[in-house]
Coordinates of C-alpha atoms in Angstrom, one line a residue:
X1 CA 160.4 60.6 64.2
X2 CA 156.7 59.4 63.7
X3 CA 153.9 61.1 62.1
X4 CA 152.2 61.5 65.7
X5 CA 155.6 62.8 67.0
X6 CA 155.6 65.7 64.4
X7 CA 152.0 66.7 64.7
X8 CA 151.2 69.3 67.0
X9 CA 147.7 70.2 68.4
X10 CA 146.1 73.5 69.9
X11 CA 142.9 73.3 71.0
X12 CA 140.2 76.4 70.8
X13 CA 140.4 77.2 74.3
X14 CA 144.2 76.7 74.1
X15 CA 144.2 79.4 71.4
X16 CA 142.2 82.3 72.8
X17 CA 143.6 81.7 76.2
X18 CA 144.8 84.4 78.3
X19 CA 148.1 83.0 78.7
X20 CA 148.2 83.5 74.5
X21 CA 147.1 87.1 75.0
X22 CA 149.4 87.7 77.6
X23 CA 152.2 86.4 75.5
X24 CA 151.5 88.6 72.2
X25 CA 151.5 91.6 74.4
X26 CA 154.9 90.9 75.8
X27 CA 155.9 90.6 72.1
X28 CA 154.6 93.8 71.0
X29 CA 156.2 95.8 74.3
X30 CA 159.9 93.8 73.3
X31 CA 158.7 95.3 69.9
X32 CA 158.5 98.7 71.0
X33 CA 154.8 98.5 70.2
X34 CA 152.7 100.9 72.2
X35 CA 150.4 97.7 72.5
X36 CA 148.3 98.2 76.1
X37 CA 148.0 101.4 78.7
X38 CA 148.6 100.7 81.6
X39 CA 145.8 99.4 84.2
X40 CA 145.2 102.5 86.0
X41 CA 142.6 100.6 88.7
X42 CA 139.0 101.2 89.4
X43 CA 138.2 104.7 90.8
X44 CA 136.7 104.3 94.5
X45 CA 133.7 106.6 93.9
X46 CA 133.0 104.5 91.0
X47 CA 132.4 101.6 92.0
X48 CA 129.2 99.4 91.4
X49 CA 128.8 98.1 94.9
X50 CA 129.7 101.5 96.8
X51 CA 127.7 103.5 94.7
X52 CA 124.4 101.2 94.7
X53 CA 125.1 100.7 98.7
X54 CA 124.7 104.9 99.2
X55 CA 121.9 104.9 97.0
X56 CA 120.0 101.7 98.4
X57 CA 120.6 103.3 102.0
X58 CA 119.3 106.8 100.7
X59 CA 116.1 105.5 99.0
X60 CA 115.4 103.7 102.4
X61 CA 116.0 106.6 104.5
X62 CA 113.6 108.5 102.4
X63 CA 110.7 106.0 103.0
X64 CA 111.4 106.3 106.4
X65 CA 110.9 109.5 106.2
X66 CA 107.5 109.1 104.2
X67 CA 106.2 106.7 106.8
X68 CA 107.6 107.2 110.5
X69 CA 105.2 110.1 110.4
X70 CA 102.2 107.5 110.5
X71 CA 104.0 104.6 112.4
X72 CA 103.7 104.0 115.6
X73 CA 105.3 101.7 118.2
X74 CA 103.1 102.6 121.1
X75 CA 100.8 105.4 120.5
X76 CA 100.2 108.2 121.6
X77 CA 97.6 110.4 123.7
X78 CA 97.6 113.2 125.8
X79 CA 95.2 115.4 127.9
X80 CA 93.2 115.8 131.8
X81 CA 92.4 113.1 133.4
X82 CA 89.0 113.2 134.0
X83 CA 88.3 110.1 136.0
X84 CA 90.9 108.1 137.9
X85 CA 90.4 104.5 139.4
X86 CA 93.2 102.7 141.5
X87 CA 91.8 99.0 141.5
X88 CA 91.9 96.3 138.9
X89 CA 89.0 95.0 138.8
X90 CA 87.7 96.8 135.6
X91 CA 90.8 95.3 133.8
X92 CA 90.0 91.8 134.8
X93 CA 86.2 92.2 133.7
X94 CA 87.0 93.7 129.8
X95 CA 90.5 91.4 128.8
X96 CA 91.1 88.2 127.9
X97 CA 94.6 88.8 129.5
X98 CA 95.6 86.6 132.6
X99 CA 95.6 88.4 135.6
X100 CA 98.0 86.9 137.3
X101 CA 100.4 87.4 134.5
X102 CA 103.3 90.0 136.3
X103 CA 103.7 91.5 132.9
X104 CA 100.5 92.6 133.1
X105 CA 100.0 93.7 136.8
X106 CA 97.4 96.5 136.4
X107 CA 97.4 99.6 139.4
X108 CA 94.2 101.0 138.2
X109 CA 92.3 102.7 135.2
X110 CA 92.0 106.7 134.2
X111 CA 90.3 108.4 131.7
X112 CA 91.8 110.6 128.8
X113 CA 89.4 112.7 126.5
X114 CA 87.2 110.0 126.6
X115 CA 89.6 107.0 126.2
X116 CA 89.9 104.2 129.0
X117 CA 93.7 104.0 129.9
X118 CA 94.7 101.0 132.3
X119 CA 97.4 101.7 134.0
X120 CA 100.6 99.5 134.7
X121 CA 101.8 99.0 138.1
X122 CA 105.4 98.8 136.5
X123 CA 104.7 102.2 134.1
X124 CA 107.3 104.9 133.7
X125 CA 107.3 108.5 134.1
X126 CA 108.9 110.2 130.9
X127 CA 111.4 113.7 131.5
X128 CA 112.0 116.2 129.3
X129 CA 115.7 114.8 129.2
X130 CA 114.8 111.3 128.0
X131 CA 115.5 110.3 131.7
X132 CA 113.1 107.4 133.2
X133 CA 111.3 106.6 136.6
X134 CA 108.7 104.2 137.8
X135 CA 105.4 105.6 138.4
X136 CA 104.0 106.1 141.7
X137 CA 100.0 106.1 141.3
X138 CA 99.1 108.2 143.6
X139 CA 101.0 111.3 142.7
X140 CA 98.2 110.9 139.7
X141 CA 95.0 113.2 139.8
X142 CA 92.0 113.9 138.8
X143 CA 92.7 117.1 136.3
X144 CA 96.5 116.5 135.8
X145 CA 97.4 117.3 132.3
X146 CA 99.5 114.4 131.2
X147 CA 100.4 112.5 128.1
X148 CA 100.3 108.3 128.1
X149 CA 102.5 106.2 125.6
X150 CA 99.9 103.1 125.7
X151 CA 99.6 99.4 123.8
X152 CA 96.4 99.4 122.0
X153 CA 94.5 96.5 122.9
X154 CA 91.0 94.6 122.0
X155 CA 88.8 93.9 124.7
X156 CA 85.5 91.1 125.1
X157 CA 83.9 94.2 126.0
X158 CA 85.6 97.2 124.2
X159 CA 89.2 98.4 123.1
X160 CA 91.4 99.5 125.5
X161 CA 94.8 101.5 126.2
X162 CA 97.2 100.0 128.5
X163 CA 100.0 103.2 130.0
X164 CA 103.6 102.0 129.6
X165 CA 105.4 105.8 129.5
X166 CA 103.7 108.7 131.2
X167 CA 104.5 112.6 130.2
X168 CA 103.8 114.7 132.7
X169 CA 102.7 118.5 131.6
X170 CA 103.6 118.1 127.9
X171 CA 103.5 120.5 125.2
X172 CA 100.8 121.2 123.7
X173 CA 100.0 119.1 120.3
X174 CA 99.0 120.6 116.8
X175 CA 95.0 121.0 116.7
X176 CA 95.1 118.1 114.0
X177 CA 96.7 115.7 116.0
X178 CA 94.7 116.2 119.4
X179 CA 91.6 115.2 117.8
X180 CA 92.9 111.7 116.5
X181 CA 91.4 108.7 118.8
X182 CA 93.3 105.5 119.8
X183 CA 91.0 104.1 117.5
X184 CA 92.0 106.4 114.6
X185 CA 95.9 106.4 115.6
X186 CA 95.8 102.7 115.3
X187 CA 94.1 102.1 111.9
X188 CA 96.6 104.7 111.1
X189 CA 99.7 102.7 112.2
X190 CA 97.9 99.5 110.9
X191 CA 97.9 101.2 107.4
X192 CA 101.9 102.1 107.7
X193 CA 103.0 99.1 108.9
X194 CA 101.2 97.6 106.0
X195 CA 102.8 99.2 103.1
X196 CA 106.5 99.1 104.7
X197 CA 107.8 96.7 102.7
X198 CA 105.9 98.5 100.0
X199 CA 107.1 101.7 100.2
X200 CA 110.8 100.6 101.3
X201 CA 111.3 98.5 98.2
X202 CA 109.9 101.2 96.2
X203 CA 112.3 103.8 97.0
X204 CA 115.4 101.6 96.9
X205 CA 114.4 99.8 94.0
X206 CA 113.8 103.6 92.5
X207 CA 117.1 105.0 93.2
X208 CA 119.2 101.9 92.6
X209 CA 117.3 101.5 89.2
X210 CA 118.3 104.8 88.3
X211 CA 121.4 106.0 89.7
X212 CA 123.4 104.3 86.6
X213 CA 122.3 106.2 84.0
X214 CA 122.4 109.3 86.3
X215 CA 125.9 109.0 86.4
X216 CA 126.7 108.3 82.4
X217 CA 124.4 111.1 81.4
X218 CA 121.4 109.3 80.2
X219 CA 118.1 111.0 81.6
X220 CA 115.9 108.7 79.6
X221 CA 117.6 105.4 81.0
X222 CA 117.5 106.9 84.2
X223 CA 113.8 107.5 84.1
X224 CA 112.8 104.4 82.3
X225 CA 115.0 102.1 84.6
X226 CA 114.2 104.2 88.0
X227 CA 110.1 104.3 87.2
X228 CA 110.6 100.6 86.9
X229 CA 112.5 100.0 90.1
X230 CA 110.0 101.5 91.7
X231 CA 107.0 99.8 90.3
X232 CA 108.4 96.2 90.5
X233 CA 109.7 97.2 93.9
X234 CA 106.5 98.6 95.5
X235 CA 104.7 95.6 93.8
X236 CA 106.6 93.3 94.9
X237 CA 107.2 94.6 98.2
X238 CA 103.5 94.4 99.1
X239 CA 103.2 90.9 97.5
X240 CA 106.1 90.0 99.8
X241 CA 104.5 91.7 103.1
X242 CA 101.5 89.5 102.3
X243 CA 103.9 86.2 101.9
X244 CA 106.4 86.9 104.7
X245 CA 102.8 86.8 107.0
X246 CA 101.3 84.0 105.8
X247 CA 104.9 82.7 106.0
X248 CA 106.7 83.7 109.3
X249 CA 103.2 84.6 110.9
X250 CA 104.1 81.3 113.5
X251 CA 107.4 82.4 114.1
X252 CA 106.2 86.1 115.1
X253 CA 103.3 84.7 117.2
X254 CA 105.7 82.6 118.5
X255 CA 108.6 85.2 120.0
X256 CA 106.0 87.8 121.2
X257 CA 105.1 84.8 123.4
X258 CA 108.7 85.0 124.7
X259 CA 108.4 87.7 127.3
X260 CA 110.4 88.6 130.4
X261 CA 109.8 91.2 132.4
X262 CA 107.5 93.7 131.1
X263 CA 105.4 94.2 128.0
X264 CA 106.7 93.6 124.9
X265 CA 109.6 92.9 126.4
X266 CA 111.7 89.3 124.9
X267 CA 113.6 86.6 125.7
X268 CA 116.9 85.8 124.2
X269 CA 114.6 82.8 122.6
X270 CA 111.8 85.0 121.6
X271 CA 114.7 87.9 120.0
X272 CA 116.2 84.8 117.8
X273 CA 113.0 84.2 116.9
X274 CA 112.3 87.4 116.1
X275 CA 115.2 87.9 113.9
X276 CA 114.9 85.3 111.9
X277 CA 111.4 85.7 111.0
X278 CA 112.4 89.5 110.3
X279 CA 115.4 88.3 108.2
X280 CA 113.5 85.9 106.1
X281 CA 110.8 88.7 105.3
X282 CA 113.2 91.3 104.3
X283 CA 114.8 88.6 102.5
X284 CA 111.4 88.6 100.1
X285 CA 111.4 92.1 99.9
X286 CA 114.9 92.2 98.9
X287 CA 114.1 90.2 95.6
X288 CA 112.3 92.9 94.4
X289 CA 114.4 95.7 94.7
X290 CA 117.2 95.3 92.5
X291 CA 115.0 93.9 89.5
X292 CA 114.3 96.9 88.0
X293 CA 117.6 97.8 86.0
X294 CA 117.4 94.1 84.8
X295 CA 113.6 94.7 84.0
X296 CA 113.9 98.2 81.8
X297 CA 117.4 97.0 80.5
X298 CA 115.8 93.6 79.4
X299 CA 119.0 92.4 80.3
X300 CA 119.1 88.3 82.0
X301 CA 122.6 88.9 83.5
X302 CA 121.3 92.2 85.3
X303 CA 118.1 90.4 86.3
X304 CA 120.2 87.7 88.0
X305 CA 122.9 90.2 89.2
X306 CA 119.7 92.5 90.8
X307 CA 118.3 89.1 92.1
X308 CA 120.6 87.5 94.2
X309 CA 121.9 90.9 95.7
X310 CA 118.5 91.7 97.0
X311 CA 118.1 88.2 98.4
X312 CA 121.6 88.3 100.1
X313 CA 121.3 92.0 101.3
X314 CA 117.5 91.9 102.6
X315 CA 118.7 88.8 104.7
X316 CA 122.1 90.2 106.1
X317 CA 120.4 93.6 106.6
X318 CA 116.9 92.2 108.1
X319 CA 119.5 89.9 110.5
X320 CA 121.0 93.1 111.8
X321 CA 117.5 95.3 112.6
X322 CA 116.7 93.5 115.4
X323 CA 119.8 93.6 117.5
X324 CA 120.5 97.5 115.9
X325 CA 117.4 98.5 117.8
X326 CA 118.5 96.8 121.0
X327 CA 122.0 98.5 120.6
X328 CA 121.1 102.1 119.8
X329 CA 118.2 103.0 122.2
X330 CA 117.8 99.3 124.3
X331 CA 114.1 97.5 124.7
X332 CA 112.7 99.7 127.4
X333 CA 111.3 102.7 125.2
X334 CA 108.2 104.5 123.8
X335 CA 109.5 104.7 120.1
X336 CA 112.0 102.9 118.2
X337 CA 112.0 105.7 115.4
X338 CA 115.9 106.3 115.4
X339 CA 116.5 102.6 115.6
X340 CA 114.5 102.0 112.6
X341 CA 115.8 104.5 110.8
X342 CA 119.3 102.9 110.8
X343 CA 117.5 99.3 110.7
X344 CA 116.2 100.9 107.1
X345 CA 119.4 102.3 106.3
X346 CA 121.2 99.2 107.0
X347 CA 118.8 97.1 105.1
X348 CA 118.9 99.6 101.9
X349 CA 122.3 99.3 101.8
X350 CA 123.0 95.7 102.1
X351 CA 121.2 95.3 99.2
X352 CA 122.7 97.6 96.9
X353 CA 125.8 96.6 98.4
X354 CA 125.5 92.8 97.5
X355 CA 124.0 93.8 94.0
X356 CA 127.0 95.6 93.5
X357 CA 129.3 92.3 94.7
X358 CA 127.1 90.0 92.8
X359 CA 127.9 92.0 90.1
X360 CA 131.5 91.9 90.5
X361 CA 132.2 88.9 91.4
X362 CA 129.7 87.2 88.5
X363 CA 130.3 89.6 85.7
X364 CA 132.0 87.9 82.4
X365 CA 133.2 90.8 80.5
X366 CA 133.4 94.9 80.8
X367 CA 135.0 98.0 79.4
X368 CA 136.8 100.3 82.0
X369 CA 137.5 104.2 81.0
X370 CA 141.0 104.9 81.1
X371 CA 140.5 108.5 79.3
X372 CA 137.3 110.1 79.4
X373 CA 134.9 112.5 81.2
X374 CA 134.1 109.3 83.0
X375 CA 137.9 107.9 83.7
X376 CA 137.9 105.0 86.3
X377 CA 134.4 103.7 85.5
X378 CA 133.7 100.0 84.3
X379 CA 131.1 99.8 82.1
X380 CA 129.6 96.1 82.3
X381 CA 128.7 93.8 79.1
X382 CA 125.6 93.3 80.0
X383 CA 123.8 92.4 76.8
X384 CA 124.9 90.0 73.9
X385 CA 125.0 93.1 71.5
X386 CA 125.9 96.5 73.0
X387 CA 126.3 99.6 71.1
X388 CA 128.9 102.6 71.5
X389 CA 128.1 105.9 70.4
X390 CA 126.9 109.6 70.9
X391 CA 123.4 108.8 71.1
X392 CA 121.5 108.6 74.5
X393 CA 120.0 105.8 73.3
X394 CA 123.3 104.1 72.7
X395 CA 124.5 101.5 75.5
X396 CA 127.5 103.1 76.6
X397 CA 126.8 106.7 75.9
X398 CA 129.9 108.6 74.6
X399 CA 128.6 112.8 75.5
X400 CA 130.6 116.0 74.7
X401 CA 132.9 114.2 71.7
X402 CA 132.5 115.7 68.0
X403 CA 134.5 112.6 66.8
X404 CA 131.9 110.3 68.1
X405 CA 129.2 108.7 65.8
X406 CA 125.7 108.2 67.0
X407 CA 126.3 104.5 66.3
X408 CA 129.7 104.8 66.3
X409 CA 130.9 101.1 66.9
X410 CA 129.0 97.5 68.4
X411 CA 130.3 94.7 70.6
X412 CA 129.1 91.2 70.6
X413 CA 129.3 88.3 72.1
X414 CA 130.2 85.6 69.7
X415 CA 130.6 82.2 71.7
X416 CA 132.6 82.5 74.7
X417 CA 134.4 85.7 73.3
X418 CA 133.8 89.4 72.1
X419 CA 133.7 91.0 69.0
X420 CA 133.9 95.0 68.1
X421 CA 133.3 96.7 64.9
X422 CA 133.2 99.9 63.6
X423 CA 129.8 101.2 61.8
X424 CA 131.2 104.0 60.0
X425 CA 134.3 104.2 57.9
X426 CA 134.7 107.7 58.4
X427 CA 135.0 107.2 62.2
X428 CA 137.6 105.0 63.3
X429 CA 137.9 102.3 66.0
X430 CA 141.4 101.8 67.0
X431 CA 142.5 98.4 69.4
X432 CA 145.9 98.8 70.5
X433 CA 146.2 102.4 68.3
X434 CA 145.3 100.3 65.1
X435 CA 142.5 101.3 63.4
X436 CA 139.7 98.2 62.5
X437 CA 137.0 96.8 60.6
X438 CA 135.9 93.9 63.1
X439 CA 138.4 91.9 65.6
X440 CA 138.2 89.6 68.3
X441 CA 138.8 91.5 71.9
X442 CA 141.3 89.7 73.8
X443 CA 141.8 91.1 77.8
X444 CA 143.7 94.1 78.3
X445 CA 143.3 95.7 74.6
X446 CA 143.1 99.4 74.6
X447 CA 139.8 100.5 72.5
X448 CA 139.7 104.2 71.3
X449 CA 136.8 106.1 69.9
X450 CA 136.6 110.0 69.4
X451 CA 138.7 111.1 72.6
X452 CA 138.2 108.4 74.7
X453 CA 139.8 104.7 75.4
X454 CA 139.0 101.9 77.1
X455 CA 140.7 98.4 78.5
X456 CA 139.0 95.5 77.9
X457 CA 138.9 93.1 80.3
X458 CA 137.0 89.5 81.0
X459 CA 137.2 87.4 83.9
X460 CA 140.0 84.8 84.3
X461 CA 139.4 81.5 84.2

């Protein structure tokens, strides 16, 4: 036999293979070893990408609920018709609209507490059902007490309303409301529309930034991490509104271009159109509203992890708006209020959702509770040193344990692999129920502190 026949070569990656570890923990079970618990699986409600998915659609649902308030689609105006004028001749004097344009075929022109309202020969009459009818002109009046759903409009000679939905006697409005002008309704829905993305990315960015240390008990992360979700979202948000203009501002001009049949109203080229320029903008605003745990965490992994979540979830989610308000309520109607509100929901949580994937699909290393008051939750190695202990301050926060230390033990990242070790000699680390100094953690090793255990795991490769 030969010198190269008797010499026998493991590499490093060889040695702290899984296979290896895999292999010494058969030995110890033939041993009679307790060695590892057994894998007891992730608990549902635990879950990274379920948990940040509620959350995201929450946080949007309540900026909805901020702004919808301020936001119109067509706006609103009610009150007696004090004048009433069943020609088009005005119309074609004070637009720059074509008047041959069948979209735009105008029966006449009414005024409303002061406001010129044209009138469209194709308008609808609203019931107190939801129910809808075309408008026959000359069932209006001089006196009638109506409200008018109209398109606000600029004029070469002044600023009109154009009637799409009609209300015949409605209710009576708050005193506050009745005195609002187009004029005033419209820099008021100007103003919403322009802090959207603002407010959206805010409050998902917010919740998503802080639900995490909700959940492990740890107030001051949860403030720190959700104040800066918000921030970085709202910031970014806005900064995103003002690039998804100057970006997709062609492709918007562009589909509202695309119109069949009535106002407003698109074509299946003009709706594509639309939703993509809608998915790349959400797309933006996406980036900035998982960045906040990342952010307050100074962590890289969770800054990527936030990152491309947002980007994936703002796309799928701004893809799906479009043809969600089409679905739910169809394109012939005054508001698309409901229709937004699951468009928001949707869009919140696909990006929590796809945070939460990223994060499992791209995470190298974690701890899962097998015994604990949080059993079933992984806890990810985010960091390249992360503590373990009773303090809030600590990374993994042990609560409610008299055998924990503040600092009780430390993981690092040394190279490719992981290191724990114990702080204090008077509290014990055990791995695989022995106790330790320092040792290398290999996948499936059982970790006890005070009262609770964990199994380490890393991703196979």
């Amino acid at each position: 036999m030969s010198d190269n026949d008797s010499l026998i070569r493991i590499t490093k990656e060889e040695a702290t293979s899984t296979h290896v570890d895999d292999l010494l923990r058969r030995q110890m079970s033939l041993r009679g070893e307790p060695g590892v618990v057994r894998d007891r699986g992730r608990r549902w409600y635990y879950q990274s990408w379920l948990i940040f998915g509620l959350v995201g659609a929450i946080g949007a649902i309540l900026a909805w609920a901020l702004l919808e308030p301020y936001f119109d689609d067509l706006l609103y105006i009610q009150g007696t018709i004090t004048s009433l004028d069943l020609s088009d001749e005005l119309f074609r004097r004070i637009t720059d609209a074509d008047p041959t344009d069948s979209s735009l075929s105008i029966a006449g022109t009414m005024k409303l507490k002061g406001e010129r309202i044209l009138i469209l020969r194709n308008a609808k009459i609203l019931s107190a059902d939801g129910n809808k009818k075309k408008l026959d002109v000359e069932n209006l009046h001089v006196g009638d007490n109506i409200g008018v759903y109209v398109e606000y409009v600029s004029g070469r000679e002044e600023n009109v309303g154009i009637g799409e939905f009609i209300v015949q006697n409605p209710p009576p409005q708050p005193q506050k409301r009745s005195r609002m002008s187009l004029e005033h309704l419209h820099a008021r829905s100007q103003a919403a529309g322009l802090l959207l993305f603002a407010v959206v990315a805010g409050a998902v960015g917010l919740l998503i930034g802080a639900v995490d240390g909700l959940i492990c008990r740890l107030p001051r992360r949860a403030l720190i991490c959700g104040v800066v979700g918000l921030l970085v979202g709202f910031i970014g948000g806005f900064m995103s509104h003002i690039a998804a203009n100057l970006a997709y501002g062609p492709l918007h001009a562009l589909a509202a271009k695309q119109t069949t049949g009535s106002l407003g109203s698109l074509s299946t080229f003009g709706f594509l159109i639309q939703m993509i320029g809608r998915s790349l903008a959400w797309c933006l605003a996406g980036m900035a509203m998982g960045l906040g745990q990342g952010i307050a965490l100074r962590s890289k992994r969770l800054l990527i992890y936030g990152l491309l979540g947002g980007v994936i979830g703002g796309l799928v989610g701004g893809l799906l708006f479009d043809p969600i308000d089409l679905l739910i309520l169809g394109p012939d109607k005054p508001s698309a209020h409901w229709s937004r509100l699951i468009g928001f929901a949707v869009i919140g949580l696909g990006v929590g959702a796809m945070i939460g994937v990223v994060e499992l699909l791209a995470r190298d290393a974690w701890l899962r509770m097998t015994q604990g008051p949080l059993t079933g939750k992984e806890f990810l190695l985010f960091k390249d040193v992360m503590s373990i202990g009773s303090s809030p301050k600590a990374d993994i926060y042990l609560f409610n344990d008299p055998q924990v230390g503040e600092q009780h033990a430390v993981i690092r990242a040394v190279g490719d692999e992981c290191e724990i070790e114990a702080r204090q000699k008077t509290l014990p680390v055990l791995l695989n129920n022995r106790p330790l100094e320092r040792a290398r953690l290999r996948h499936g090793d059982n970790v006890t502190i005070g009262r609770t255990s964990f199994v380490f795991q890393r991703r196979k490769g």
